[in-house]
mmCIF file of C-alpha atoms in Angstrom:
data_model
loop_
_atom_site.group_PDB
_atom_site.id
_atom_site.type_symbol
_atom_site.label_atom_id
_atom_site.label_comp_id
_atom_site.label_asym_id
_atom_site.label_seq_id
_atom_site.Cartn_x
_atom_site.Cartn_y
_atom_site.Cartn_z
ATOM 1 C CA PHE A 1 20.152 -24.659 7.510
ATOM 2 C CA THR A 2 23.654 -23.703 8.489
ATOM 3 C CA GLY A 3 24.836 -20.403 7.080
ATOM 4 C CA GLU A 4 21.271 -19.312 6.453
ATOM 5 C CA LYS A 5 20.901 -15.546 6.337
ATOM 6 C CA LYS A 6 18.042 -13.945 8.211
ATOM 7 C CA LEU A 7 15.873 -11.385 6.497
ATOM 8 C CA TRP A 8 15.129 -8.201 8.439
ATOM 9 C CA ILE A 9 12.449 -5.743 7.441
ATOM 10 C CA GLU A 10 12.230 -2.302 8.986
ATOM 11 C CA THR A 11 8.881 -0.576 8.845
ATOM 12 C CA HIS A 12 7.672 2.802 9.962
ATOM 13 C CA ILE A 13 4.037 3.035 11.016
ATOM 14 C CA PHE A 14 2.724 6.565 10.682
ATOM 15 C CA ASP A 15 -1.007 6.018 10.898
ATOM 16 C CA LEU A 16 -2.457 7.939 13.850
ATOM 17 C CA LYS A 17 -4.746 5.100 14.899
ATOM 18 C CA PHE A 18 -1.662 3.310 16.267
ATOM 19 C CA GLN A 19 -0.370 6.294 18.225
ATOM 20 C CA ASN A 20 0.555 5.430 21.842
ATOM 21 C CA ARG A 21 -0.100 1.734 21.237
ATOM 22 C CA ASP A 22 2.431 -0.923 22.215
ATOM 23 C CA LEU A 23 2.937 -3.193 19.209
ATOM 24 C CA TYR A 24 5.812 -5.268 20.601
ATOM 25 C CA ASP A 25 5.160 -9.015 20.479
ATOM 26 C CA GLN A 26 2.066 -8.420 18.329
ATOM 27 C CA LYS A 27 1.507 -10.099 14.978
ATOM 28 C CA LEU A 28 1.254 -7.601 12.136
ATOM 29 C CA GLY A 29 0.620 -8.061 8.448
ATOM 30 C CA ILE A 30 2.943 -6.135 6.156
ATOM 31 C CA TYR A 31 2.058 -5.570 2.515
ATOM 32 C CA PHE A 32 4.774 -4.346 0.186
ATOM 33 C CA PHE A 33 3.873 -1.364 -1.924
ATOM 34 C CA GLU A 34 7.316 -0.376 -3.149
ATOM 35 C CA ARG A 35 10.946 -0.373 -2.117
ATOM 36 C CA LEU A 36 12.129 2.992 -0.890
ATOM 37 C CA ARG A 37 15.907 2.754 -0.979
ATOM 38 C CA ASP A 38 18.892 0.583 -0.200
ATOM 39 C CA GLU A 39 20.294 0.374 3.308
ATOM 40 C CA GLN A 40 22.442 3.377 4.187
ATOM 41 C CA LYS A 41 24.845 4.309 6.948
ATOM 42 C CA PHE A 42 24.645 7.832 8.330
ATOM 43 C CA ASP A 43 27.387 9.920 9.896
ATOM 44 C CA SER A 44 25.043 11.447 12.461
ATOM 45 C CA ILE A 45 21.655 11.002 14.054
ATOM 46 C CA GLU A 46 20.610 14.272 12.406
ATOM 47 C CA GLN A 47 21.290 12.862 8.931
ATOM 48 C CA LEU A 48 19.277 9.760 9.800
ATOM 49 C CA GLN A 49 16.383 11.901 11.052
ATOM 50 C CA GLU A 50 16.450 13.993 7.869
ATOM 51 C CA GLN A 51 16.372 10.855 5.713
ATOM 52 C CA ILE A 52 13.484 9.373 7.704
ATOM 53 C CA ALA A 53 11.525 12.612 7.216
ATOM 54 C CA LEU A 54 12.173 12.433 3.452
ATOM 55 C CA ASP A 55 11.195 8.748 3.376
ATOM 56 C CA ILE A 56 7.903 9.551 5.099
ATOM 57 C CA GLN A 57 7.142 12.285 2.565
ATOM 58 C CA VAL A 58 7.860 9.943 -0.347
ATOM 59 C CA CYS A 59 5.703 7.174 1.159
ATOM 60 C CA GLN A 60 2.764 9.432 1.898
ATOM 61 C CA ARG A 61 2.904 10.992 -1.589
ATOM 62 C CA ASN A 62 3.128 7.591 -3.321
ATOM 63 C CA LEU A 63 0.424 5.994 -1.180
ATOM 64 C CA SER A 64 -1.921 8.901 -1.889
ATOM 65 C CA LYS A 65 -1.630 8.050 -5.609
ATOM 66 C CA ALA A 66 -2.353 4.344 -5.088
ATOM 67 C CA PRO A 67 -5.605 2.965 -6.492
#
């Protein structure tokens, strides 16, 4: 379709079993648990890093409460 918008999904994998593993060009299944926040622009890399750290805390807390 012309004018079709592509959907991009950014994920952060923080499970240690994937540490040091190359996941490029691999098929992964992604299951949605909840939406964290809208897309944001940051004025600095430090602000982005701070937000990512907060996002990780929120995810880990919410996933620990999941049934």
